[in-house]
Short mmCIF file of C-alpha atoms in Angstrom, two decimals:
data_model
loop_
_atom_site.label_atom_id
_atom_site.label_comp_id
_atom_site.label_asym_id
_atom_site.label_seq_id
_atom_site.Cartn_x
_atom_site.Cartn_y
_atom_site.Cartn_z
CA MET A 1 -7.00 -168.38 -322.17
CA HIS A 2 -10.67 -168.54 -321.19
CA VAL A 3 -9.72 -168.51 -317.49
CA TYR A 4 -7.80 -165.26 -317.82
CA ARG A 5 -10.60 -163.67 -319.85
CA VAL A 6 -13.06 -164.51 -317.07
CA PHE A 7 -10.74 -162.94 -314.51
CA SER A 8 -10.04 -159.91 -316.65
CA ILE A 9 -13.70 -159.07 -317.28
CA GLY A 10 -14.74 -159.97 -313.73
CA THR A 11 -12.03 -157.85 -312.14
CA LYS A 12 -12.97 -154.85 -314.29
CA ASP A 13 -16.61 -155.19 -313.20
CA PHE A 14 -15.53 -155.58 -309.59
CA ILE A 15 -13.38 -152.44 -309.71
CA ILE A 16 -16.29 -150.49 -311.21
CA ASP A 17 -18.50 -151.54 -308.29
CA VAL A 18 -15.79 -150.68 -305.76
CA LYS A 19 -15.54 -147.18 -307.25
CA LYS A 20 -19.32 -146.85 -307.04
CA PHE A 21 -19.19 -148.01 -303.43
CA ILE A 22 -16.65 -145.32 -302.55
CA LEU A 23 -18.95 -142.68 -304.03
CA ILE A 24 -21.87 -144.19 -302.13
CA LEU A 25 -19.96 -143.93 -298.85
CA LYS A 26 -19.22 -140.27 -299.54
CA LYS A 27 -22.87 -139.61 -300.35
CA GLN A 28 -24.00 -141.49 -297.25
CA ASN A 29 -21.66 -139.50 -295.00
CA ILE A 30 -23.03 -136.23 -296.35
CA ASP A 31 -26.73 -136.95 -296.89
CA GLY A 32 -27.36 -140.07 -294.79
CA TYR A 33 -28.32 -143.63 -295.70
CA ASP A 34 -31.95 -142.69 -296.31
CA MET A 35 -30.92 -140.58 -299.31
CA LEU A 36 -29.35 -143.51 -301.16
CA THR A 37 -31.24 -145.01 -304.07
CA THR A 38 -32.50 -148.60 -304.06
CA GLU A 39 -29.62 -149.69 -306.28
CA GLU A 40 -27.08 -147.87 -304.11
CA GLN A 41 -28.43 -149.51 -300.96
CA ARG A 42 -28.27 -152.91 -302.58
CA LEU A 43 -24.69 -152.39 -303.78
CA SER A 44 -23.68 -151.03 -300.38
CA PHE A 45 -24.92 -154.27 -298.82
CA THR A 46 -23.52 -156.77 -301.33
CA ILE A 47 -20.12 -155.22 -302.01
CA ARG A 48 -18.99 -155.58 -298.39
CA LYS A 49 -19.28 -159.35 -298.58
CA ASP A 50 -17.71 -159.32 -302.02
CA LEU A 51 -14.67 -157.44 -300.72
CA VAL A 52 -14.13 -159.95 -297.93
CA LYS A 53 -14.51 -162.84 -300.35
CA ILE A 54 -12.43 -161.74 -303.33
CA CYS A 55 -9.62 -159.70 -301.77
CA PRO A 56 -7.62 -162.76 -300.59
CA VAL A 57 -7.77 -164.22 -304.11
CA LEU A 58 -6.62 -160.97 -305.71
CA LEU A 59 -3.86 -160.45 -303.15
CA ILE A 60 -2.51 -163.97 -303.58
CA SER A 61 -2.65 -163.67 -307.36
CA ALA A 62 -0.44 -160.56 -307.12
CA ILE A 63 2.43 -162.68 -305.80
CA PRO A 64 4.72 -163.73 -308.68
CA PHE A 65 3.81 -167.07 -310.29
CA THR A 66 0.90 -167.77 -307.91
CA ASN A 67 -1.61 -166.73 -310.56
CA TYR A 68 -0.89 -170.01 -312.35
CA ILE A 69 -2.38 -171.77 -309.34
CA ILE A 70 -4.97 -169.40 -307.90
CA PHE A 71 -6.73 -168.52 -311.18
CA PRO A 72 -7.50 -172.11 -312.25
CA LEU A 73 -8.40 -173.01 -308.66
CA ALA A 74 -10.84 -170.12 -308.37
CA TYR A 75 -12.21 -170.88 -311.83
CA TYR A 76 -13.14 -174.42 -310.79
CA PHE A 77 -14.55 -173.31 -307.42
CA PRO A 78 -16.29 -170.05 -308.35
CA ARG A 79 -18.99 -170.15 -305.66
CA GLN A 80 -16.46 -170.49 -302.86
CA LEU A 81 -13.68 -168.24 -304.16
CA LEU A 82 -15.24 -165.70 -306.52
CA THR A 83 -18.01 -163.12 -306.48
CA SER A 84 -20.91 -162.68 -308.88
CA HIS A 85 -18.76 -160.37 -311.02
CA TYR A 86 -16.97 -163.48 -312.30
CA TRP A 87 -20.00 -165.74 -312.70
CA THR A 88 -22.02 -166.54 -315.78
CA LEU A 89 -25.76 -165.82 -315.76
CA GLN A 90 -26.46 -169.50 -315.17
CA GLN A 91 -24.01 -169.63 -312.29
CA ARG A 92 -25.62 -166.58 -310.72
CA LEU A 93 -29.00 -168.31 -310.79
CA ASP A 94 -27.65 -171.65 -309.58
CA PHE A 95 -25.65 -170.15 -306.72
CA MET A 96 -28.55 -167.93 -305.67
CA LEU A 97 -30.78 -170.99 -305.44
CA LEU A 98 -28.16 -172.93 -303.47
CA GLU A 99 -27.83 -170.10 -300.96
CA HIS A 100 -31.59 -169.70 -300.73
CA LYS A 101 -32.08 -173.42 -300.15
CA LYS A 102 -29.58 -173.28 -297.30
CA ARG A 103 -31.61 -170.49 -295.69
CA LEU A 104 -34.88 -172.37 -296.17
CA GLN A 105 -33.56 -175.24 -294.07
CA HIS A 106 -34.02 -172.98 -291.05
CA ASN A 107 -37.70 -172.33 -291.79
CA LYS A 108 -39.24 -175.35 -290.11
CA PRO A 109 -37.07 -175.17 -286.95
CA LEU A 110 -37.92 -171.48 -286.64
CA PHE A 111 -41.62 -172.19 -287.12
CA ARG A 112 -41.40 -174.80 -284.34
CA CYS A 113 -39.83 -172.19 -282.07
CA MET A 114 -42.72 -169.85 -282.82
CA GLN A 115 -45.25 -172.60 -282.10
CA ALA A 116 -43.58 -173.45 -278.80
CA GLU A 117 -44.27 -169.99 -277.40
CA LEU A 118 -48.05 -170.13 -277.89
CA HIS A 119 -48.83 -171.21 -274.33
CA ASN A 120 -46.51 -168.56 -272.89
CA ILE A 121 -48.75 -165.77 -274.16
CA GLU A 122 -50.67 -164.49 -271.15
CA ASN A 123 -53.13 -162.29 -273.01
CA GLN A 124 -55.92 -164.65 -274.03
CA THR A 125 -57.05 -162.50 -276.94
CA LEU A 126 -53.55 -162.34 -278.39
CA GLN A 127 -53.07 -166.03 -277.76
CA LEU A 128 -56.21 -166.80 -279.75
CA LYS A 129 -55.10 -164.54 -282.61
CA TRP A 130 -51.61 -166.06 -282.66
CA ASN A 131 -53.08 -169.54 -282.63
CA GLY A 132 -55.02 -168.60 -285.77
CA VAL A 133 -51.82 -167.40 -287.47
CA LEU A 134 -50.03 -170.63 -286.57
CA ALA A 135 -52.99 -172.70 -287.73
CA CYS A 136 -52.84 -171.07 -291.16
CA LEU A 137 -49.14 -171.74 -291.49
CA GLY A 138 -49.52 -175.29 -290.22
CA SER A 139 -52.30 -176.02 -292.71
CA GLY A 140 -50.22 -174.98 -295.71
CA THR A 141 -51.56 -171.46 -296.24
CA HIS A 142 -50.54 -168.00 -295.07
CA PRO A 143 -52.38 -165.74 -292.64
CA HIS A 144 -53.87 -162.50 -293.90
CA VAL A 145 -51.63 -159.49 -293.43
CA LYS A 146 -54.17 -157.81 -291.12
CA ASP A 147 -54.14 -160.89 -288.88
CA ILE A 148 -50.35 -160.75 -288.69
CA ILE A 149 -50.38 -157.06 -287.82
CA ALA A 150 -53.00 -157.74 -285.13
CA CYS A 151 -50.34 -159.84 -283.37
CA SER A 152 -47.59 -157.22 -283.59
CA GLU A 153 -47.67 -156.67 -279.81
CA LEU A 154 -46.14 -160.11 -279.40
CA PHE A 155 -43.02 -158.87 -281.19
CA ALA A 156 -42.60 -155.80 -278.99
CA ASP A 157 -42.34 -157.75 -275.73
CA GLN A 158 -42.90 -161.33 -274.64
CA PRO A 159 -42.43 -163.70 -276.31
CA PHE A 160 -40.96 -162.56 -279.65
CA SER A 161 -39.06 -159.34 -279.07
CA LEU A 162 -35.36 -159.77 -279.81
CA ASP A 163 -34.52 -159.38 -276.12
CA ASN A 164 -36.84 -162.25 -275.18
CA LEU A 165 -35.95 -164.81 -277.84
CA LYS A 166 -34.29 -168.01 -276.73
CA ARG A 167 -30.87 -169.04 -278.00
CA LYS A 168 -32.11 -171.61 -280.53
CA HIS A 169 -34.74 -169.18 -281.78
CA ILE A 170 -32.08 -166.51 -282.31
CA ASN A 171 -29.83 -168.92 -284.21
CA GLU A 172 -32.63 -170.04 -286.53
CA LEU A 173 -33.62 -166.43 -287.14
CA LEU A 174 -30.03 -165.64 -288.06
CA GLY A 175 -30.08 -168.61 -290.42
CA ILE A 176 -33.09 -167.52 -292.46
CA HIS A 177 -31.40 -164.14 -292.96
CA ASN A 178 -28.13 -165.77 -294.01
CA ILE A 179 -26.21 -164.44 -291.01
CA SER A 180 -23.62 -166.63 -289.32
CA SER A 181 -24.65 -167.89 -285.89
CA TRP A 182 -21.00 -167.70 -284.82
CA ARG A 183 -20.79 -163.93 -284.87
CA PRO A 184 -20.99 -161.96 -281.60
CA PHE A 185 -23.75 -159.50 -280.62
CA LYS A 186 -26.40 -161.58 -282.37
CA ARG A 187 -29.40 -159.57 -281.20
CA ILE A 188 -27.81 -156.29 -282.22
CA THR A 189 -26.94 -157.80 -285.60
CA LEU A 190 -30.54 -158.92 -286.10
CA GLU A 191 -31.88 -155.53 -285.10
CA GLU A 192 -29.55 -153.85 -287.60
CA ARG A 193 -30.64 -156.27 -290.33
CA GLY A 194 -34.30 -155.59 -289.58
CA MET A 195 -33.82 -151.83 -289.74
CA LEU A 196 -31.81 -152.23 -292.95
CA ILE A 197 -34.66 -154.15 -294.59
CA LYS A 198 -37.16 -151.53 -293.43
CA GLN A 199 -35.02 -148.72 -294.85
CA MET A 200 -34.74 -150.58 -298.16
CA ASP A 201 -38.51 -151.04 -298.19
CA GLN A 202 -39.06 -147.34 -297.61
CA THR A 203 -36.66 -146.41 -300.41
CA ILE A 204 -38.39 -148.68 -302.93
CA GLN A 205 -41.75 -147.14 -302.05
CA LYS A 206 -40.34 -143.61 -302.14
CA GLU A 207 -39.03 -144.21 -305.65
CA GLY A 208 -42.42 -145.35 -306.93
CA GLY A 209 -42.85 -148.90 -305.67
CA THR A 210 -42.28 -152.25 -307.33
CA ALA A 211 -43.12 -150.89 -310.79
CA THR A 212 -39.82 -148.99 -310.83
CA LEU A 213 -37.68 -152.06 -310.07
CA SER A 214 -35.84 -153.92 -312.80
CA ASN A 215 -36.39 -157.67 -313.11
CA ASP A 216 -33.03 -158.34 -311.51
CA ALA A 217 -33.70 -155.90 -308.67
CA ILE A 218 -37.11 -157.32 -307.79
CA ARG A 219 -35.79 -160.88 -307.88
CA TRP A 220 -33.01 -159.90 -305.51
CA ALA A 221 -35.52 -158.12 -303.27
CA LEU A 222 -37.68 -161.24 -302.99
CA SER A 223 -34.75 -163.54 -302.35
CA PHE A 224 -33.38 -161.16 -299.72
CA ARG A 225 -36.77 -161.24 -297.97
CA GLY A 226 -37.21 -165.00 -298.05
CA VAL A 227 -38.91 -166.00 -301.32
CA ASN A 228 -37.38 -168.03 -304.12
CA PRO A 229 -38.13 -165.84 -307.18
CA ALA A 230 -37.26 -168.45 -309.80
CA ASN A 231 -39.97 -168.77 -312.47
CA MET A 232 -42.22 -166.22 -310.75
CA SER A 233 -44.02 -163.72 -312.96
CA LEU A 234 -43.34 -160.03 -312.48
CA GLU A 235 -46.95 -159.58 -311.39
CA ASN A 236 -46.68 -162.24 -308.68
CA MET A 237 -43.37 -160.88 -307.45
CA SER A 238 -44.81 -157.37 -307.21
CA SER A 239 -47.93 -158.62 -305.44
CA TRP A 240 -45.93 -160.48 -302.81
CA LEU A 241 -43.62 -157.54 -302.21
CA GLU A 242 -46.59 -155.21 -301.76
CA GLN A 243 -47.89 -157.50 -299.00
CA TRP A 244 -44.46 -157.36 -297.38
CA PHE A 245 -44.49 -153.55 -297.49
CA ILE A 246 -47.75 -153.43 -295.53
CA ILE A 247 -46.09 -155.25 -292.63
CA SER A 248 -42.85 -153.32 -293.03
CA ASN A 249 -44.69 -150.00 -292.81
CA THR A 250 -46.24 -150.97 -289.47
CA ALA A 251 -42.98 -152.22 -287.95
CA ASN A 252 -40.83 -149.87 -285.90
CA GLU A 253 -37.78 -150.19 -283.67
CA ASN A 254 -39.86 -151.83 -280.96
CA THR A 255 -41.50 -154.36 -283.28
CA ILE A 256 -38.66 -154.89 -285.75
CA SER A 257 -38.70 -158.56 -284.77
CA LEU A 258 -42.01 -158.82 -286.63
CA LEU A 259 -40.27 -157.87 -289.87
CA LEU A 260 -37.48 -160.35 -289.19
CA HIS A 261 -40.05 -163.14 -288.76
CA SER A 262 -41.98 -162.15 -291.89
CA PRO A 263 -40.12 -164.62 -294.15
CA ILE A 264 -41.98 -167.27 -292.14
CA LEU A 265 -45.27 -165.41 -291.82
CA LEU A 266 -45.47 -164.54 -295.53
CA ALA A 267 -43.37 -167.17 -297.30
CA TYR A 268 -43.24 -170.35 -295.21
CA ASN A 269 -45.69 -172.15 -297.49
CA HIS A 270 -44.79 -170.42 -300.73
CA PRO A 271 -44.78 -173.07 -303.50
CA ASN A 272 -41.45 -171.87 -304.89
CA ASN A 273 -39.82 -172.33 -301.51
CA TRP A 274 -41.17 -175.84 -301.05
CA ILE A 275 -40.16 -176.87 -304.56
CA LEU A 276 -36.62 -175.60 -303.99
CA LEU A 277 -36.32 -177.06 -300.50
CA TYR A 278 -37.33 -180.57 -301.52
CA SER A 279 -35.85 -180.64 -305.00
#
């Protein structure tokens, strides 16, 4: 009985979000993506994955008698077969941490890729600045935002623009953003993700900044940008996100790779990430 109650409530919540998504698409077609609210942009991003994940389960369950198999199976494997609409609060936290830990496993390989390009920087001044950024990250701290921005040229051309990244570097960058490395048009996908993050950043700021975000929304925002938000205070979450916005506001289409690398530049040594990664 409990299994069917979970599916009943979860499916109702899922249908509500699908209806919202349809309205969001209509609004987007008329006014453009920039006119969506923070919550609408978030739902527009998450519901697409949810549709791909849950539709096979719902379609199979519609076949006579299969619900006696698919419902219990999905109930015992909720992370693999169900969406957050069907999860308990504890499951939502646990599964978020599992997904985040998987992304964090790409941090060190990506950092190594960034280190490997140091001697390929021809401009001596930029090379010195980038060496300082790497030294901070390597010593267990984070570089100051102004020092990161001072190296933004490196992300517009050689060696860190999306067009110049090596194959392994691209795959690790996809990994920290939870994008499959098997999908085609990887560089285009990364560029689209970077511009999506920037648009989300602009919307949050347009609506009044981090103070207007709910606890759930700001936790999702941090996780989406590379920080494990578990046990962080609202003040610390807001402070970190404000630092992110400074970099985001300087990034443009030419330097969008800088924003994509910011989970390393701003969160590589974050205590919450290290605790999760090695727990």
